PDB file of N, CA and C in Angstrom:
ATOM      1  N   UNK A  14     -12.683  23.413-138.755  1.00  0.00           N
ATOM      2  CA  UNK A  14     -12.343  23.811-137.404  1.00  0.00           C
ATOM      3  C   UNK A  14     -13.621  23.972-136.591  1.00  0.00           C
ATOM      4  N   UNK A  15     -13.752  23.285-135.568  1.00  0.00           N
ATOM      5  CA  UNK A  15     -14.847  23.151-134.508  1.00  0.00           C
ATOM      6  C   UNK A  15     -14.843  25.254-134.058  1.00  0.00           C
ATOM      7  N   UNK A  16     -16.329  25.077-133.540  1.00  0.00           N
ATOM      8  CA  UNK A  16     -16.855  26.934-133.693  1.00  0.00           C
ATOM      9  C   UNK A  16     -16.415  26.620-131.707  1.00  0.00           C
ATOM     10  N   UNK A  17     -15.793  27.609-131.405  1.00  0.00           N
ATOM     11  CA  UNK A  17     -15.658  28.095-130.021  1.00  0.00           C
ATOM     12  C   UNK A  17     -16.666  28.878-129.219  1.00  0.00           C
ATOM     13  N   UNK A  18     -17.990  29.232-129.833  1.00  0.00           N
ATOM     14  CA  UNK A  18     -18.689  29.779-129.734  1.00  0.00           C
ATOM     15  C   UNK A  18     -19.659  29.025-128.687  1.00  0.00           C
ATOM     16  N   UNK A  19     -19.128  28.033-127.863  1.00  0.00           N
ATOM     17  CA  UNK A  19     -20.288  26.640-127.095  1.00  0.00           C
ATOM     18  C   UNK A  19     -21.332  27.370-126.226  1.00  0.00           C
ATOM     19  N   UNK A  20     -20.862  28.915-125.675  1.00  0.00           N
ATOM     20  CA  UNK A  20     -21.727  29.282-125.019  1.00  0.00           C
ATOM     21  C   UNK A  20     -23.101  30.008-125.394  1.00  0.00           C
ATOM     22  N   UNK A  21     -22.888  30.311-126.819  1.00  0.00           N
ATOM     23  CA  UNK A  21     -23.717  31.250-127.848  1.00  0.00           C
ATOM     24  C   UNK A  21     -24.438  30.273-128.651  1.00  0.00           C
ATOM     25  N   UNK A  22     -25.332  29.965-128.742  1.00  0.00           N
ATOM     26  CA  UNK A  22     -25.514  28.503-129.623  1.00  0.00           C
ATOM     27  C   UNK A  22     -26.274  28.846-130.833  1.00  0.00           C
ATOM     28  N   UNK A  23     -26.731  30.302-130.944  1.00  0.00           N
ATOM     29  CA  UNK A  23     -27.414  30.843-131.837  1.00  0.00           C
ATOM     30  C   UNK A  23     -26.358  31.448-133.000  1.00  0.00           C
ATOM     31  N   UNK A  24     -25.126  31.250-132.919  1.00  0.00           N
ATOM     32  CA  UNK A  24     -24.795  31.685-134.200  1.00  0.00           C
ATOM     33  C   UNK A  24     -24.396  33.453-134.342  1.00  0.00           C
ATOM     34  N   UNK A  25     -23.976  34.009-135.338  1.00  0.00           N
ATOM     35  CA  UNK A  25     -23.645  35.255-135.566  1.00  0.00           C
ATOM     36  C   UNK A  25     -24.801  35.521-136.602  1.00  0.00           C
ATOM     37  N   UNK A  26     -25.544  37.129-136.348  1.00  0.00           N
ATOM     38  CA  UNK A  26     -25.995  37.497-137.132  1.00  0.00           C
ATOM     39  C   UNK A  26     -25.863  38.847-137.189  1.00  0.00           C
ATOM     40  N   UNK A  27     -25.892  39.843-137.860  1.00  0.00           N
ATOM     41  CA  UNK A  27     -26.208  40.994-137.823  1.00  0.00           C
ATOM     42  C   UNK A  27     -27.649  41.764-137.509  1.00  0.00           C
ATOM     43  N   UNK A  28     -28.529  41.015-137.769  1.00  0.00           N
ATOM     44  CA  UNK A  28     -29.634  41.564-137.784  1.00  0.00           C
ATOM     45  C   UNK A  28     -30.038  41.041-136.540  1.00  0.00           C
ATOM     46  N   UNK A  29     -29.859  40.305-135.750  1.00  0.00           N
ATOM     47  CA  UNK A  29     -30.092  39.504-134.442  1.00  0.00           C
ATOM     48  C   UNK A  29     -29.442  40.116-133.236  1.00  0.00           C
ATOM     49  N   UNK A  30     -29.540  40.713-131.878  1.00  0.00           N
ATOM     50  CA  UNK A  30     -28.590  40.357-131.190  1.00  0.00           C
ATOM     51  C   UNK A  30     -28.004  39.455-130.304  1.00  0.00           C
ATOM     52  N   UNK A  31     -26.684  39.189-129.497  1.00  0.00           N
ATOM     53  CA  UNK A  31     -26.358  38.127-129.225  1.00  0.00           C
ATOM     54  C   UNK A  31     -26.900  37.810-127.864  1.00  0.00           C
ATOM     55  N   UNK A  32     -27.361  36.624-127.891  1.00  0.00           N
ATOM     56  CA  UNK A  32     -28.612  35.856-126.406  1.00  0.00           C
ATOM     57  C   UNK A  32     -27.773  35.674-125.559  1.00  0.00           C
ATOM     58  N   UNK A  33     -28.042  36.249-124.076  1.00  0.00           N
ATOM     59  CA  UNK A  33     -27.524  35.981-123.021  1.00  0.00           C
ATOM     60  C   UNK A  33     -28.028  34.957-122.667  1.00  0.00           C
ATOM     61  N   UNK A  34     -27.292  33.829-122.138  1.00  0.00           N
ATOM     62  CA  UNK A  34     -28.113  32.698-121.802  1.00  0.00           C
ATOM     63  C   UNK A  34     -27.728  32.149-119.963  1.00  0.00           C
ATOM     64  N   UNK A  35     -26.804  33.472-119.443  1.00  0.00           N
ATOM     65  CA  UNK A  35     -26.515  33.572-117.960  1.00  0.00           C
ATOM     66  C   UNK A  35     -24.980  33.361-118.045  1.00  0.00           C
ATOM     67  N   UNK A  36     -24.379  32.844-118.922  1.00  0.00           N
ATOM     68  CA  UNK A  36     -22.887  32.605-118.526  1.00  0.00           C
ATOM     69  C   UNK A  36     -22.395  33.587-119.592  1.00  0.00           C
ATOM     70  N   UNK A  37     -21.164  33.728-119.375  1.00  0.00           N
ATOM     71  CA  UNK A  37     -20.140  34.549-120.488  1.00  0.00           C
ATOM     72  C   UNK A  37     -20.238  36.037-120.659  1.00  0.00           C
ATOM     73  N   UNK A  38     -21.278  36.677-119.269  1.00  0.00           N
ATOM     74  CA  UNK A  38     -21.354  37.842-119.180  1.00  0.00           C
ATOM     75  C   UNK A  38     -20.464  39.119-119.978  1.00  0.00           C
ATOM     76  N   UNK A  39     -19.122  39.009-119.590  1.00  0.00           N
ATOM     77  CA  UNK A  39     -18.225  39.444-120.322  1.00  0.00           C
ATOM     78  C   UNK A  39     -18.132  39.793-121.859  1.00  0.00           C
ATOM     79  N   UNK A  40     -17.933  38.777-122.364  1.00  0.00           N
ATOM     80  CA  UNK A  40     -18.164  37.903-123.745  1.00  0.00           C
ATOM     81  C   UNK A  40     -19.089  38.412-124.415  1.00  0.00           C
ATOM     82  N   UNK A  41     -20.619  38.383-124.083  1.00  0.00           N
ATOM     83  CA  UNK A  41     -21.510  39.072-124.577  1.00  0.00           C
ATOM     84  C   UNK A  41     -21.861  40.053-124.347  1.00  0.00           C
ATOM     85  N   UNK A  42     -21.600  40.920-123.414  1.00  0.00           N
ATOM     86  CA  UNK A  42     -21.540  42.317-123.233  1.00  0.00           C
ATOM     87  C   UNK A  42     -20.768  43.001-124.296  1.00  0.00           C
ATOM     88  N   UNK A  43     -19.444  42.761-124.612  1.00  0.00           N
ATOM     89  CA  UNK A  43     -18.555  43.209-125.500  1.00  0.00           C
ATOM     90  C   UNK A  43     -19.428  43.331-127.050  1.00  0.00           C
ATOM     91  N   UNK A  44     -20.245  41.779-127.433  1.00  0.00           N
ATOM     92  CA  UNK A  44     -20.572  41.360-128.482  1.00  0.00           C
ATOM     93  C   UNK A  44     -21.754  42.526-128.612  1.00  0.00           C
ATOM     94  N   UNK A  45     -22.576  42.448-127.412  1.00  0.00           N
ATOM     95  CA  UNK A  45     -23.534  43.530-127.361  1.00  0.00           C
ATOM     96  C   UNK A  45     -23.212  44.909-127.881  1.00  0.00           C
ATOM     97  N   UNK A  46     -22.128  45.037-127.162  1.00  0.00           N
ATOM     98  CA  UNK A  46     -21.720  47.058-127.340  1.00  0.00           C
ATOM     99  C   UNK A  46     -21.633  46.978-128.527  1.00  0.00           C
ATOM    100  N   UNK A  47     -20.725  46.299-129.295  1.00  0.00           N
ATOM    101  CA  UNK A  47     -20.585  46.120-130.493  1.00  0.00           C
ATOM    102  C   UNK A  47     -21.774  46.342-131.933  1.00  0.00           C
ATOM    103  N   UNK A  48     -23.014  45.089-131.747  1.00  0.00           N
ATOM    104  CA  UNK A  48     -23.967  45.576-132.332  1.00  0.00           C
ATOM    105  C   UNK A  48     -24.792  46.505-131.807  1.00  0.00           C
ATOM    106  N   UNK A  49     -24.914  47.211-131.211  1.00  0.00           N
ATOM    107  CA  UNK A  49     -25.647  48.312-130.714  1.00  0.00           C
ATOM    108  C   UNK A  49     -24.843  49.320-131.013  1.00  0.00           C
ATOM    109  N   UNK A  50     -24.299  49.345-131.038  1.00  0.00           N
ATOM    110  CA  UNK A  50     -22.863  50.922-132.152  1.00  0.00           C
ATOM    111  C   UNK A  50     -22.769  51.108-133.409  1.00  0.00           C
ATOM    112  N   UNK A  51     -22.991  49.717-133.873  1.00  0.00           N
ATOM    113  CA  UNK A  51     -23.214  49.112-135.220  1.00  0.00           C
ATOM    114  C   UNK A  51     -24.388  49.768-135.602  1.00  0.00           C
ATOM    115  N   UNK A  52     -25.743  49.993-134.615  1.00  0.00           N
ATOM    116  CA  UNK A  52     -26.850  50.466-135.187  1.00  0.00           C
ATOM    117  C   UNK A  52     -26.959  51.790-134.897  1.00  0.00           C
ATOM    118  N   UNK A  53     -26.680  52.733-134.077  1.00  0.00           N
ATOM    119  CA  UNK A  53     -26.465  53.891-134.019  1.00  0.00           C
ATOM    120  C   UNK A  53     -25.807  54.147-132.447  1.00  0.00           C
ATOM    121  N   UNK A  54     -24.703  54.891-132.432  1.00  0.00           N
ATOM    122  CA  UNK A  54     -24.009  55.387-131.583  1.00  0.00           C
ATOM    123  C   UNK A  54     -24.417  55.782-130.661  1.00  0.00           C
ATOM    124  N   UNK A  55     -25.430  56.423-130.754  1.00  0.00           N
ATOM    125  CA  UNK A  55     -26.212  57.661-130.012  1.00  0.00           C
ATOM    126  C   UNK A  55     -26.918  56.930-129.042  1.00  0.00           C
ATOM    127  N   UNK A  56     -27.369  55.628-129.991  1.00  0.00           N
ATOM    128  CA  UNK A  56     -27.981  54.804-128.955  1.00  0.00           C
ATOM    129  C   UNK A  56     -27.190  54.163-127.680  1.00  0.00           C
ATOM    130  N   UNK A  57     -25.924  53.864-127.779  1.00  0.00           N
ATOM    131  CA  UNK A  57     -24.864  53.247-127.022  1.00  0.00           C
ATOM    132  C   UNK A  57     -25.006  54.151-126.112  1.00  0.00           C
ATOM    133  N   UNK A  58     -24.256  55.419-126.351  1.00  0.00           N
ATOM    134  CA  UNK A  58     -23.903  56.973-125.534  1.00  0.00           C
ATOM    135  C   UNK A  58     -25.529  56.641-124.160  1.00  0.00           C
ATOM    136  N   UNK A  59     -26.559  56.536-124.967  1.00  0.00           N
ATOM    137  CA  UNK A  59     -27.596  56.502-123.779  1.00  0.00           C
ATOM    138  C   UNK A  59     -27.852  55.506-122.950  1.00  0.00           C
ATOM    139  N   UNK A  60     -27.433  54.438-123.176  1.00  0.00           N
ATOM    140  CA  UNK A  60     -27.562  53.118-122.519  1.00  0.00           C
ATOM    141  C   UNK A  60     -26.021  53.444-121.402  1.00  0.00           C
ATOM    142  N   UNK A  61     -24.790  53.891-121.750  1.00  0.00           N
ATOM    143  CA  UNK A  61     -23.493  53.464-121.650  1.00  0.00           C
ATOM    144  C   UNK A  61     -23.627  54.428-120.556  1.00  0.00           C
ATOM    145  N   UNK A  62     -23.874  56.091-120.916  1.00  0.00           N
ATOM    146  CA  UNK A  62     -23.865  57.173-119.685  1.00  0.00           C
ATOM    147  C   UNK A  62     -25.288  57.192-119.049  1.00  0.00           C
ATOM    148  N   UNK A  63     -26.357  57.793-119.213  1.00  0.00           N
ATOM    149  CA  UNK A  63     -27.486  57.901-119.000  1.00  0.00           C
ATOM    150  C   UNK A  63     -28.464  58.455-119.902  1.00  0.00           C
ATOM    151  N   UNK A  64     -29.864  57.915-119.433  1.00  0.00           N
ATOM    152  CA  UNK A  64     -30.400  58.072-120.415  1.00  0.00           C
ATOM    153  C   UNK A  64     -30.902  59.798-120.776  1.00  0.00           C
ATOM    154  N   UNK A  65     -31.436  60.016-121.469  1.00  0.00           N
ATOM    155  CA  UNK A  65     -31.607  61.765-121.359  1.00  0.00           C
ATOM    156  C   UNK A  65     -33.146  61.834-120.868  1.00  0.00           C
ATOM    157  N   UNK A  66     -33.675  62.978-119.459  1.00  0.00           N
ATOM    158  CA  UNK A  66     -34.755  62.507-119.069  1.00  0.00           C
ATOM    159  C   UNK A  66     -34.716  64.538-119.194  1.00  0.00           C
ATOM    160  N   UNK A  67     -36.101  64.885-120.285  1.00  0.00           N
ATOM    161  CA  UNK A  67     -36.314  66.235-120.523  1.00  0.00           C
ATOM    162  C   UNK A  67     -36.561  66.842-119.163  1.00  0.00           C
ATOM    163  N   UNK A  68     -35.828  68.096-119.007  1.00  0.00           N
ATOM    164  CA  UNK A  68     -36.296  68.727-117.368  1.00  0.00           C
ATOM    165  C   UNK A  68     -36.634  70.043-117.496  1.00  0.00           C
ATOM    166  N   UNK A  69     -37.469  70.929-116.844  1.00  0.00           N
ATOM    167  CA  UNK A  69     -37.473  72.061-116.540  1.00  0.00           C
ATOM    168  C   UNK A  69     -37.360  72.515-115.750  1.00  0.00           C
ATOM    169  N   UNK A  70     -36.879  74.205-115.329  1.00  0.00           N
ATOM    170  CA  UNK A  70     -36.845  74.738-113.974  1.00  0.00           C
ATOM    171  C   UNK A  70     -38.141  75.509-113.967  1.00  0.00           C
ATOM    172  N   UNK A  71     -38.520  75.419-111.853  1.00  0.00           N
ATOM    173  CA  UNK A  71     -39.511  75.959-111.893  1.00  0.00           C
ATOM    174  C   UNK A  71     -39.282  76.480-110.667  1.00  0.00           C
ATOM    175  N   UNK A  72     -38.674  77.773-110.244  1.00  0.00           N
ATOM    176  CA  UNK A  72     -38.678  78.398-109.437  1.00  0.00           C
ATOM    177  C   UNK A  72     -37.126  78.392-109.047  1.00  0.00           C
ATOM    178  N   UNK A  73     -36.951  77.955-107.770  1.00  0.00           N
ATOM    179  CA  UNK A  73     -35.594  77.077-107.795  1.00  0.00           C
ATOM    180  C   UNK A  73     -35.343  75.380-107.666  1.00  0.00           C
ATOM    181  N   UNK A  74     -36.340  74.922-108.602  1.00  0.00           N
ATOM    182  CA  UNK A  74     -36.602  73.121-108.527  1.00  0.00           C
ATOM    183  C   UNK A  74     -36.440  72.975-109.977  1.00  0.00           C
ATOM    184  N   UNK A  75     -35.825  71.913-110.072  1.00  0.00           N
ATOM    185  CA  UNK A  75     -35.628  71.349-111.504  1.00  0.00           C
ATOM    186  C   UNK A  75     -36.398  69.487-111.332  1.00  0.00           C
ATOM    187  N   UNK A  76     -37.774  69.900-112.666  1.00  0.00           N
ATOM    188  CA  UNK A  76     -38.511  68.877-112.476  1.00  0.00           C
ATOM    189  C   UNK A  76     -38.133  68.287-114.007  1.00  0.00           C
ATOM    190  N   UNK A  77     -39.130  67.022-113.889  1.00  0.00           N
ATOM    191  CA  UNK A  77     -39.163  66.289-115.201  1.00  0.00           C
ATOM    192  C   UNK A  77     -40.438  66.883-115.925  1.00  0.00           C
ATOM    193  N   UNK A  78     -39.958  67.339-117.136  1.00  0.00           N
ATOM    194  CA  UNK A  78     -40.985  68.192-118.068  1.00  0.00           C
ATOM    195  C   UNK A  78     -42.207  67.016-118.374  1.00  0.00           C
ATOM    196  N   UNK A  79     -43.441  67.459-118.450  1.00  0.00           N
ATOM    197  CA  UNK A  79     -44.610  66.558-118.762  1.00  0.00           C
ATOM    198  C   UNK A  79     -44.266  66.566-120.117  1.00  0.00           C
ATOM    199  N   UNK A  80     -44.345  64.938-120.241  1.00  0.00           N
ATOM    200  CA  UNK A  80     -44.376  64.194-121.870  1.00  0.00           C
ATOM    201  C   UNK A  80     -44.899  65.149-123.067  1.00  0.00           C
ATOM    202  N   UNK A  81     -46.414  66.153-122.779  1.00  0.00           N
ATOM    203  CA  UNK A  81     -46.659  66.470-123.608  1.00  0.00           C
ATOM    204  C   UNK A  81     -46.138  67.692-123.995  1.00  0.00           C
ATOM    205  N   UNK A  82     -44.775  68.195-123.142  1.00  0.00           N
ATOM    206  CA  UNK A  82     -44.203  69.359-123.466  1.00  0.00           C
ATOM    207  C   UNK A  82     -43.287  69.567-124.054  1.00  0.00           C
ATOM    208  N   UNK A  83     -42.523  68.330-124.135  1.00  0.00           N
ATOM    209  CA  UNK A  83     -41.407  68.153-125.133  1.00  0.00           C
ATOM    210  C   UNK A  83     -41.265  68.235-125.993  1.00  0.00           C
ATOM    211  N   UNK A  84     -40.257  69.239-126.948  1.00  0.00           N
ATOM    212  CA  UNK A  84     -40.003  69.152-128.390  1.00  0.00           C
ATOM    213  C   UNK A  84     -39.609  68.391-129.371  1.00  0.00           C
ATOM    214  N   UNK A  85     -39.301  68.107-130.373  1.00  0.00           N
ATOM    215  CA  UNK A  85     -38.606  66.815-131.101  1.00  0.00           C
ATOM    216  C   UNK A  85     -37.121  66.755-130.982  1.00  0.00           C
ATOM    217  N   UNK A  86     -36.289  67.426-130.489  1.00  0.00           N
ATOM    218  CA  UNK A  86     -34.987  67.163-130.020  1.00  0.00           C
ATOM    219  C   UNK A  86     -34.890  66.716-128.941  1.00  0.00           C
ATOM    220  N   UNK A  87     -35.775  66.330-127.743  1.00  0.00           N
ATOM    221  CA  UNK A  87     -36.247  65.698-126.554  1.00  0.00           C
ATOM    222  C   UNK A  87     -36.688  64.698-126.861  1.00  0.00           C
ATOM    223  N   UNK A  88     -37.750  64.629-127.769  1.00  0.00           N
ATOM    224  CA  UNK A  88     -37.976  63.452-128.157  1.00  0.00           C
ATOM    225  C   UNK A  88     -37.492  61.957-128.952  1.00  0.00           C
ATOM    226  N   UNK A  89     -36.427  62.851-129.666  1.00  0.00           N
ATOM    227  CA  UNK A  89     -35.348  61.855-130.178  1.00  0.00           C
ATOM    228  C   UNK A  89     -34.519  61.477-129.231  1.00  0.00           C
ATOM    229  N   UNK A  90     -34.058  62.741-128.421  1.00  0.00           N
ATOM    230  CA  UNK A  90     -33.248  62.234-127.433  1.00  0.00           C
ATOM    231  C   UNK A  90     -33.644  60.989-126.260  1.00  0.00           C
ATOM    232  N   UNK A  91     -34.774  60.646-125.766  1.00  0.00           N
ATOM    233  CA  UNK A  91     -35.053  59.999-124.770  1.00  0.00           C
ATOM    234  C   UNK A  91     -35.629  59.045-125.598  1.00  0.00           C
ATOM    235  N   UNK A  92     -36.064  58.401-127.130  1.00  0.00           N
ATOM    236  CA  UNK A  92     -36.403  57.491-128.032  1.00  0.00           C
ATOM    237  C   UNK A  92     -34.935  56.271-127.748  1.00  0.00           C
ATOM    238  N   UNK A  93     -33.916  57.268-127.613  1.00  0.00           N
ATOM    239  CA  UNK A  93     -32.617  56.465-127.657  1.00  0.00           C
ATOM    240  C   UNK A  93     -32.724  54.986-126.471  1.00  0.00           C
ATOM    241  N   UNK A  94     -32.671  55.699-125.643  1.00  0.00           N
ATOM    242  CA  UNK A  94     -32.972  54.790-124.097  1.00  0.00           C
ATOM    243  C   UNK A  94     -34.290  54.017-124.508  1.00  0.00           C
ATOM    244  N   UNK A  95     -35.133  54.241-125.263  1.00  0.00           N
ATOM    245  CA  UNK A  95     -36.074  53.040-125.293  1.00  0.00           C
ATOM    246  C   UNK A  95     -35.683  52.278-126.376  1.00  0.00           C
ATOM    247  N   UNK A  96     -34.759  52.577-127.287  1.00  0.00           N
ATOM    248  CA  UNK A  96     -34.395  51.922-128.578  1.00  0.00           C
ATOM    249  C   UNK A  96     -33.209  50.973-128.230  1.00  0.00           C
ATOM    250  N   UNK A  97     -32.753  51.461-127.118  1.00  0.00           N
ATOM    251  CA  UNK A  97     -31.697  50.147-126.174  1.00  0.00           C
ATOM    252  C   UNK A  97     -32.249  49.388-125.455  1.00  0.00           C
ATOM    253  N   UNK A  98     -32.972  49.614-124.759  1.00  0.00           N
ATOM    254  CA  UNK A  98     -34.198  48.896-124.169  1.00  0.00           C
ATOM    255  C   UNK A  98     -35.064  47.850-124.871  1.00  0.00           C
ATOM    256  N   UNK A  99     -35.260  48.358-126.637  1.00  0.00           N
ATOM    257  CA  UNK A  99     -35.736  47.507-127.134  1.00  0.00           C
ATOM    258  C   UNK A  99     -34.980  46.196-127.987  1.00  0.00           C
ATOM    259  N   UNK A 100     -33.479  46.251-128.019  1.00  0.00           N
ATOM    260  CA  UNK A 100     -32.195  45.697-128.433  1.00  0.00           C
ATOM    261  C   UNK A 100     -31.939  44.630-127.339  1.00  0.00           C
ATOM    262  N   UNK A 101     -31.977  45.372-126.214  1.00  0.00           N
ATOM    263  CA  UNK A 101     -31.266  44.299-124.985  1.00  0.00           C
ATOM    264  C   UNK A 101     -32.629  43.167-124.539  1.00  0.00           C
ATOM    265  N   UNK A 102     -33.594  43.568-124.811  1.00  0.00           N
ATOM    266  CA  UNK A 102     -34.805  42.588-124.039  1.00  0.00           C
ATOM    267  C   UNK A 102     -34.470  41.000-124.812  1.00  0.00           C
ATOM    268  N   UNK A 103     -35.163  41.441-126.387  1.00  0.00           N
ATOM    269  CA  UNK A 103     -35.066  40.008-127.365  1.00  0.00           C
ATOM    270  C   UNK A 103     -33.685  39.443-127.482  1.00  0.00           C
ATOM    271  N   UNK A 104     -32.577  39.588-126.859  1.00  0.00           N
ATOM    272  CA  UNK A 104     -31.297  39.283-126.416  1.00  0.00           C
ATOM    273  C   UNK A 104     -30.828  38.894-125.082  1.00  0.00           C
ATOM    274  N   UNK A 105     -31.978  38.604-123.948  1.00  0.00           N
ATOM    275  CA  UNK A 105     -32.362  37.975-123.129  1.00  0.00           C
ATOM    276  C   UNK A 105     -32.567  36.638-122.860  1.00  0.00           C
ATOM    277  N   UNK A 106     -32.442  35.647-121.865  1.00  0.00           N
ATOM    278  CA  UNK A 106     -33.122  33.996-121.976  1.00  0.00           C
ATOM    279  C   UNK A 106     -34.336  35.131-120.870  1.00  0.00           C
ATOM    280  N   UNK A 107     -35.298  33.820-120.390  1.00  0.00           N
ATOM    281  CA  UNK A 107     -36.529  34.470-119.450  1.00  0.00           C
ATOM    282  C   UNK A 107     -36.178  34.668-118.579  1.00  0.00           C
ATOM    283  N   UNK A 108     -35.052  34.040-117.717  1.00  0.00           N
ATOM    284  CA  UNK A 108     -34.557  34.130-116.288  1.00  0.00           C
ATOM    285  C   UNK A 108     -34.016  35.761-116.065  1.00  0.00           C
ATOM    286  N   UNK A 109     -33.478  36.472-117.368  1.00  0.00           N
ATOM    287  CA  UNK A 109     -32.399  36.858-116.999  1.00  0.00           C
ATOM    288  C   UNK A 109     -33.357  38.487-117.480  1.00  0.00           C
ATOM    289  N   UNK A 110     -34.426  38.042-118.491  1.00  0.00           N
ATOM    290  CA  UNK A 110     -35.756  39.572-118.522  1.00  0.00           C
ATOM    291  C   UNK A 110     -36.175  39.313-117.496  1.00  0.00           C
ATOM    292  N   UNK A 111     -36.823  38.840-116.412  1.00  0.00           N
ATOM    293  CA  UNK A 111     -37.301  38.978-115.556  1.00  0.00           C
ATOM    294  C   UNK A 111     -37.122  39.722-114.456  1.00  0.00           C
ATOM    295  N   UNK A 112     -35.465  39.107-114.142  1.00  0.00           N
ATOM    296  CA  UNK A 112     -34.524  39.464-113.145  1.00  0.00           C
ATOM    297  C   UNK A 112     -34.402  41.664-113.448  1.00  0.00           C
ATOM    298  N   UNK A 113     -34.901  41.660-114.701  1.00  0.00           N
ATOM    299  CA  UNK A 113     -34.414  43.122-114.948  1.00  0.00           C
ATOM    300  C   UNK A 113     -35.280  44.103-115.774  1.00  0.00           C
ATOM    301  N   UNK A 114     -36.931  43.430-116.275  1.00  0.00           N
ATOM    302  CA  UNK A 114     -37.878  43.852-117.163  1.00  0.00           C
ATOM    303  C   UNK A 114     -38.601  45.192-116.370  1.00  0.00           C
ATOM    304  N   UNK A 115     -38.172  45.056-114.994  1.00  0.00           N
ATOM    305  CA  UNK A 115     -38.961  46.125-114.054  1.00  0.00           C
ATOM    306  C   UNK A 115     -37.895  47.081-114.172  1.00  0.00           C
ATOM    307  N   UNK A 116     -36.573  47.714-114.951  1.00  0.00           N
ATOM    308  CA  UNK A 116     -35.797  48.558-114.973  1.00  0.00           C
ATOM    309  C   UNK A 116     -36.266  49.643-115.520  1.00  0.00           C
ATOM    310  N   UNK A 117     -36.251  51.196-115.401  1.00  0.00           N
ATOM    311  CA  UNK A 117     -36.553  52.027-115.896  1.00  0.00           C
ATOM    312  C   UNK A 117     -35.634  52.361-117.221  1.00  0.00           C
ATOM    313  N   UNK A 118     -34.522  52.172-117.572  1.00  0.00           N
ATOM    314  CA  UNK A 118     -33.685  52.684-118.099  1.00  0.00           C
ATOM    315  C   UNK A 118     -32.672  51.546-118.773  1.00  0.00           C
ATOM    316  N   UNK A 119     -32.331  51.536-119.798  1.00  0.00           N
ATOM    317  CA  UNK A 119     -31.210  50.451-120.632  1.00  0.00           C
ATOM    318  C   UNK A 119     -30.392  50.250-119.609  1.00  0.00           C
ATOM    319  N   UNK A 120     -29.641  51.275-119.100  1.00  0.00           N
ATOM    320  CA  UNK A 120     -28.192  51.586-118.602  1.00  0.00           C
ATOM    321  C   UNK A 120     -28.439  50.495-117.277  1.00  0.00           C
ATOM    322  N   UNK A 121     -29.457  50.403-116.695  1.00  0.00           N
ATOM    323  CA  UNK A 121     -29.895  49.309-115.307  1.00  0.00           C
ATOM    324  C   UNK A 121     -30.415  48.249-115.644  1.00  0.00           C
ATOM    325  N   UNK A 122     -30.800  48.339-116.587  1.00  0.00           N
ATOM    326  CA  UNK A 122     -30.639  46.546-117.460  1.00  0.00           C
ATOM    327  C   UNK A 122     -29.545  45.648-117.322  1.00  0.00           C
TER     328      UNK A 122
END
């Protein structure tokens, strides 16, 4: 039986994720959520809602805590958003990192 797959030309892998190549948006978004849940949940949750950005209050202003103040439950937490970040890039063609490599955050990818 011929593979239906004409728009994906790379095949199924697990260890790979699936290449956007501009069409089938849909299609590979789904395929995406999929292996990225597959590798940890937590990671999805940050890409899917937002990413977690450590804050403190300082007076009556709520700022973004300096990098070097964060604890390791901050730090795992905001690892997530770069660990989607680092899933969705090599699952890119060039047209389509470009269009979106200047994003701060998975979730605007």
């Amino acid at each position: 039986m011929a593979s239906s797959n004409f728009l994906f030309h790379e095949g199924n892998s697990i260890n790979r994720p699936p290449i956007f190549n501009g069409g089938g948006y849909h299609y590979w978004k789904t395929r995406m959520q999929i292996f990225i849940e597959a590798i940890d949940l937590n990671i999805w949750e940050a890409n899917e809602i937002d990413p977690f950005i450590p804050t403190m209050v300082i007076g009556n202003a709520t700022i973004e805590k300096p990098r070097e103040q964060w604890d390791e439950d901050e730090r795992r937490r905001v690892q997530y958003n770069l660990k989607a970040k680092n899933i969705i890039t090599p699952a890119l063609g060039m047209d389509e990192y470009f269009r979106v490599s200047n994003r701060r955050n998975a979730k605007e990818m």
